[in-house]
PDB file of C-alpha atoms in Angstrom:
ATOM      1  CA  UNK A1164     -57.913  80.400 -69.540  1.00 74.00           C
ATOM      2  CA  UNK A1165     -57.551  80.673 -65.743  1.00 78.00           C
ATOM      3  CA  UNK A1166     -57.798  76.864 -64.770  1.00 78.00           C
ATOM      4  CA  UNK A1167     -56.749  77.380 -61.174  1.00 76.00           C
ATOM      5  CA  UNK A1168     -59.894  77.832 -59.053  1.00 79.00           C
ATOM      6  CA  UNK A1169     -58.256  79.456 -55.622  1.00 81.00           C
ATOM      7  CA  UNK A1170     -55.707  78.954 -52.862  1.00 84.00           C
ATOM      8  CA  UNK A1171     -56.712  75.280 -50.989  1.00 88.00           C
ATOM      9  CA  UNK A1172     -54.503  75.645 -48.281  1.00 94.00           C
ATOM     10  CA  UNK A1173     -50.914  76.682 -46.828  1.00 94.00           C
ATOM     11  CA  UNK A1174     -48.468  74.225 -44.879  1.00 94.00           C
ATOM     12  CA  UNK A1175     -46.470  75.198 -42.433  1.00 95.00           C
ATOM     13  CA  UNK A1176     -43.685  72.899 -40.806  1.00 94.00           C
ATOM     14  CA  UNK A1177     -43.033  74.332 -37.113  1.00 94.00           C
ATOM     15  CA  UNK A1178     -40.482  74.156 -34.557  1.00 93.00           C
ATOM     16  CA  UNK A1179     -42.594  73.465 -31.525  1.00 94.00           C
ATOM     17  CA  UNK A1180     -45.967  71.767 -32.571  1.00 96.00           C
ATOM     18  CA  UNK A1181     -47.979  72.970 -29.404  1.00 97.00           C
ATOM     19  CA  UNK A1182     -46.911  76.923 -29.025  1.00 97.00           C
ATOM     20  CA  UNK A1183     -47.163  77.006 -33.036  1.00 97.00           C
ATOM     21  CA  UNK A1184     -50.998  75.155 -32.546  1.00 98.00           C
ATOM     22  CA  UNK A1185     -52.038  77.326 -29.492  1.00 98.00           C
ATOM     23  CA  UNK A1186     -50.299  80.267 -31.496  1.00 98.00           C
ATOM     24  CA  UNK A1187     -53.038  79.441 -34.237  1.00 98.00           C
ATOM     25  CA  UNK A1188     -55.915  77.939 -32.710  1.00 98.00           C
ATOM     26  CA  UNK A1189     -55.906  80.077 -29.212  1.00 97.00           C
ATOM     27  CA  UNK A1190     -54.458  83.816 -30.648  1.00 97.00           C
ATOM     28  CA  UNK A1191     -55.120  83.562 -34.332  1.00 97.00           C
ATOM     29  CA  UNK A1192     -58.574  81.699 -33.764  1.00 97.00           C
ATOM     30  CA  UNK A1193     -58.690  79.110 -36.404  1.00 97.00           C
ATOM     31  CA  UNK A1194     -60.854  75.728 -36.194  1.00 97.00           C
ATOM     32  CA  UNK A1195     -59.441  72.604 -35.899  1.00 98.00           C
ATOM     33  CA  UNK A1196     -60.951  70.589 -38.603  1.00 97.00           C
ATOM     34  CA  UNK A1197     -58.337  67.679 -37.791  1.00 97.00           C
ATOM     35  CA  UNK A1198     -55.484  66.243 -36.033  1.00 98.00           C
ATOM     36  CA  UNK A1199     -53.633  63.298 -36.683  1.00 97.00           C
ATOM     37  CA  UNK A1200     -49.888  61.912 -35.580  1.00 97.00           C
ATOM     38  CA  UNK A1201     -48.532  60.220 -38.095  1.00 95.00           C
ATOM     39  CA  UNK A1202     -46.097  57.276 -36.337  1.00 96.00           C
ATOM     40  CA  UNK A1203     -44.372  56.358 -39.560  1.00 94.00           C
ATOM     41  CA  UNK A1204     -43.025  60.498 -39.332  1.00 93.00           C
ATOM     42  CA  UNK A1205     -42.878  60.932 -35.906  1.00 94.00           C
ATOM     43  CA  UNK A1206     -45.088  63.766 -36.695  1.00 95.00           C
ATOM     44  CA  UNK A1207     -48.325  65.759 -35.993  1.00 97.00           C
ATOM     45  CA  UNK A1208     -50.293  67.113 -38.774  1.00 97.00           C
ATOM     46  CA  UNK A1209     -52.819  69.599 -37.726  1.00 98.00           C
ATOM     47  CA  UNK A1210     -55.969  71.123 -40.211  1.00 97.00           C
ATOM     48  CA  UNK A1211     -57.337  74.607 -39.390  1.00 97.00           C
ATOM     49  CA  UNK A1212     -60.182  76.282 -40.849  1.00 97.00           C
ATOM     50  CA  UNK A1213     -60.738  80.177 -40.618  1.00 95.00           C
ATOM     51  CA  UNK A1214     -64.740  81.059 -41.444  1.00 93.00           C
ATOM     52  CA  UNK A1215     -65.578  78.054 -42.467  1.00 93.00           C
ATOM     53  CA  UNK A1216     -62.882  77.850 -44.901  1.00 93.00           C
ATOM     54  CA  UNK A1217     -59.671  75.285 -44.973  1.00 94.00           C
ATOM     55  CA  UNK A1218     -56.323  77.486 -44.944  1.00 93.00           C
ATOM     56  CA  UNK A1219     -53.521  75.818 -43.106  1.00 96.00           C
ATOM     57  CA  UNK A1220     -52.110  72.437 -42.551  1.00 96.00           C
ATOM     58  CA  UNK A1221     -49.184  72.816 -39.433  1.00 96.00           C
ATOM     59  CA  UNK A1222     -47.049  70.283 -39.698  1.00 95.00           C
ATOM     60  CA  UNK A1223     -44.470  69.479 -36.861  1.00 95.00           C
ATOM     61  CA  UNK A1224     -41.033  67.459 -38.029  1.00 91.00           C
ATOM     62  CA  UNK A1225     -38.135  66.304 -35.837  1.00 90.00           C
ATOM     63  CA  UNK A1226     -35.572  68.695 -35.930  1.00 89.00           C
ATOM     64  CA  UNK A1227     -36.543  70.521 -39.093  1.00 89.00           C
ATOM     65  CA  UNK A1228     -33.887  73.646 -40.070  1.00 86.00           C
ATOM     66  CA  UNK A1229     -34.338  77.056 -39.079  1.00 81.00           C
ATOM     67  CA  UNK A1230     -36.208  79.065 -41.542  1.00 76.00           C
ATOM     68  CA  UNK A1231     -34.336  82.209 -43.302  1.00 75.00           C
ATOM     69  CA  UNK A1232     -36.056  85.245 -42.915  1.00 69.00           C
ATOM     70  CA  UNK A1233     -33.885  87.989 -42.661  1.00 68.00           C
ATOM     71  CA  UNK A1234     -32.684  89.612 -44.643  1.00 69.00           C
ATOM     72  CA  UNK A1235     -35.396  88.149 -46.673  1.00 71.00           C
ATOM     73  CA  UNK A1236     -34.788  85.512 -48.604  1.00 74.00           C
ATOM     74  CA  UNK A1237     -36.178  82.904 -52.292  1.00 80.00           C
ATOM     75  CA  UNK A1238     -39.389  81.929 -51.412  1.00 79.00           C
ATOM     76  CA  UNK A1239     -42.197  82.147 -49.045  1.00 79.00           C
ATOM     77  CA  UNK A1240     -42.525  85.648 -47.651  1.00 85.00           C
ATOM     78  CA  UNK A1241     -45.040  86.121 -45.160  1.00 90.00           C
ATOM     79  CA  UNK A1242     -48.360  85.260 -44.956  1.00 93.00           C
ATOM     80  CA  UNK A1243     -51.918  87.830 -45.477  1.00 95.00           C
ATOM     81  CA  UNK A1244     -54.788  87.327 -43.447  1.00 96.00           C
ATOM     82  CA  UNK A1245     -57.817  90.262 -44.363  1.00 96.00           C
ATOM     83  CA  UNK A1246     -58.958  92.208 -40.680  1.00 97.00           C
ATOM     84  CA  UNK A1247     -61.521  94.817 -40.567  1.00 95.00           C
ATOM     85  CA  UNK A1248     -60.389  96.631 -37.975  1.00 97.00           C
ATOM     86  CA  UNK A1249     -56.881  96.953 -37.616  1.00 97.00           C
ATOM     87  CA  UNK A1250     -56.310  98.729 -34.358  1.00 97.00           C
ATOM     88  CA  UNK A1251     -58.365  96.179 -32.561  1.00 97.00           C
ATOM     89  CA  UNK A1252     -56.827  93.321 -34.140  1.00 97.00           C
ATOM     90  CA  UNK A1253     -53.337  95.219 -32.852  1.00 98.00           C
ATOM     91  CA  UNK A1254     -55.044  95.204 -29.126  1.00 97.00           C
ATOM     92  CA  UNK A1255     -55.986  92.105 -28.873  1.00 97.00           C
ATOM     93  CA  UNK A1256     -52.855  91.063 -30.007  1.00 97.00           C
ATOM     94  CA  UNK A1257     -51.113  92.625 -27.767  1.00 97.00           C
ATOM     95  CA  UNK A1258     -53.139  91.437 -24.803  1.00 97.00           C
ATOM     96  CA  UNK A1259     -51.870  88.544 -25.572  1.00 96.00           C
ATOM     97  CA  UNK A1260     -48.251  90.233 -25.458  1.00 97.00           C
ATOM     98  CA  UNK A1261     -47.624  89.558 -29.115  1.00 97.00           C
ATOM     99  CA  UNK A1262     -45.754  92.910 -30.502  1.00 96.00           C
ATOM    100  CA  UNK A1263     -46.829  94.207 -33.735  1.00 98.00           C
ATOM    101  CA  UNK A1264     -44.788  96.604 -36.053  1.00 97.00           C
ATOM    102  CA  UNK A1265     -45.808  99.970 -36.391  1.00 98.00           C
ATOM    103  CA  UNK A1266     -49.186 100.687 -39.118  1.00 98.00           C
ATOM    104  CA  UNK A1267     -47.983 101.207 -42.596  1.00 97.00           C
ATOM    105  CA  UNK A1268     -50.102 102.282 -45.627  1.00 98.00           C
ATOM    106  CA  UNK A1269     -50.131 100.498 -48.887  1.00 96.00           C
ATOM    107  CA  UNK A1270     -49.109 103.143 -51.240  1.00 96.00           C
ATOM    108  CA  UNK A1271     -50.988 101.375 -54.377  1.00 96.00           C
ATOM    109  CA  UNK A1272     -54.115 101.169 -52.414  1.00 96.00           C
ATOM    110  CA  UNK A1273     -54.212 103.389 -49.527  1.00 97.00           C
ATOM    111  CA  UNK A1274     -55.016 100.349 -47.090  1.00 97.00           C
ATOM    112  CA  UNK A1275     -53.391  99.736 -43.883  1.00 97.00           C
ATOM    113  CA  UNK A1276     -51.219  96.797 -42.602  1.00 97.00           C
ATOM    114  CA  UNK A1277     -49.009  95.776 -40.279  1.00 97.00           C
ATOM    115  CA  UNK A1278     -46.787  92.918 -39.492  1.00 97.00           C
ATOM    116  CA  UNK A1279     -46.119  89.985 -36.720  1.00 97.00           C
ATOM    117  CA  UNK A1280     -44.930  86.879 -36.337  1.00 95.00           C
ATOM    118  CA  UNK A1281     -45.539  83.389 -35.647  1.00 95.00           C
ATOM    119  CA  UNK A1282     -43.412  80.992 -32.973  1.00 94.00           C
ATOM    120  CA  UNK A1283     -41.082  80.204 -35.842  1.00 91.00           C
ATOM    121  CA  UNK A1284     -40.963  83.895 -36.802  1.00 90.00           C
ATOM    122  CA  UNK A1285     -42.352  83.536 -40.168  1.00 91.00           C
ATOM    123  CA  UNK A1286     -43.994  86.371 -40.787  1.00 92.00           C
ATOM    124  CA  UNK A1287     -47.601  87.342 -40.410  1.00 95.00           C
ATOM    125  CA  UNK A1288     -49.093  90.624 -41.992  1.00 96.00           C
ATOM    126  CA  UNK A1289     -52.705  91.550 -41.234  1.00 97.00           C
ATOM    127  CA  UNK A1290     -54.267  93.997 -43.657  1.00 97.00           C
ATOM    128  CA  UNK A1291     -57.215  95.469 -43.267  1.00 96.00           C
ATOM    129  CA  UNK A1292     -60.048  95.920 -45.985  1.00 93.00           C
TER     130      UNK A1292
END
């Protein structure tokens, strides 16, 4: 029995609140279903949608630690969003002089991918279906 019924959303604490919100909103493209500063934190917490569709709370902390990501490390490893067309997603991207890493084919499924990152340099794969 399979009680979970999908992925609500993923949170992401970031370094500098407004290049990690105009890295999302402005370059990525996601909707801003909310915003809200919450005194008590002396923090921003900021709701995106993508289609229609709720995926990512930003959250922005004072002085939160770096993140670990190379050599990779426990946890979170990059974040998937689906393309369908990977070479333009790779131009506009770098019209807006964000550097991708070079195609690479899934060797289970034959698809295609490739790999960014955010402000905070988490990592950001696009794959195309």
């Amino acid at each position: 029995m399979n009680l979970i019924a999908g992925v609500h959303h993923i949170a992401i604490i970031c370094s500098n609140y407004e290049n990690s919100k105009k890295f999302y909103t402005e370059i990525l493209g996601f909707e801003v279903i909310r915003e809200v500063y919450r005194k008590e934190r002396n923090s921003y917490k900021l709701d995106l949608s993508c289609q229609g569709n709720y995926i990512i709370e930003l959250f922005s902390f004072p002085n939160p630690p770096a993140r670990i990501s190379r050599p990779e490390a426990c946890g979170l490893r990059h974040l998937a969003f689906q393309v369908s067309n990977l070479e333009e997603m790779i131009s506009y991207l770098r019209d807006k002089g964000i550097i991708c890493e070079p195609i690479r084919i899934d060797e289970f499924t034959g698809k295609r991918f490739t790999f960014t990152e955010d402000p905070d340099a988490l990592p950001i794969e696009f794959y195309e279906i």
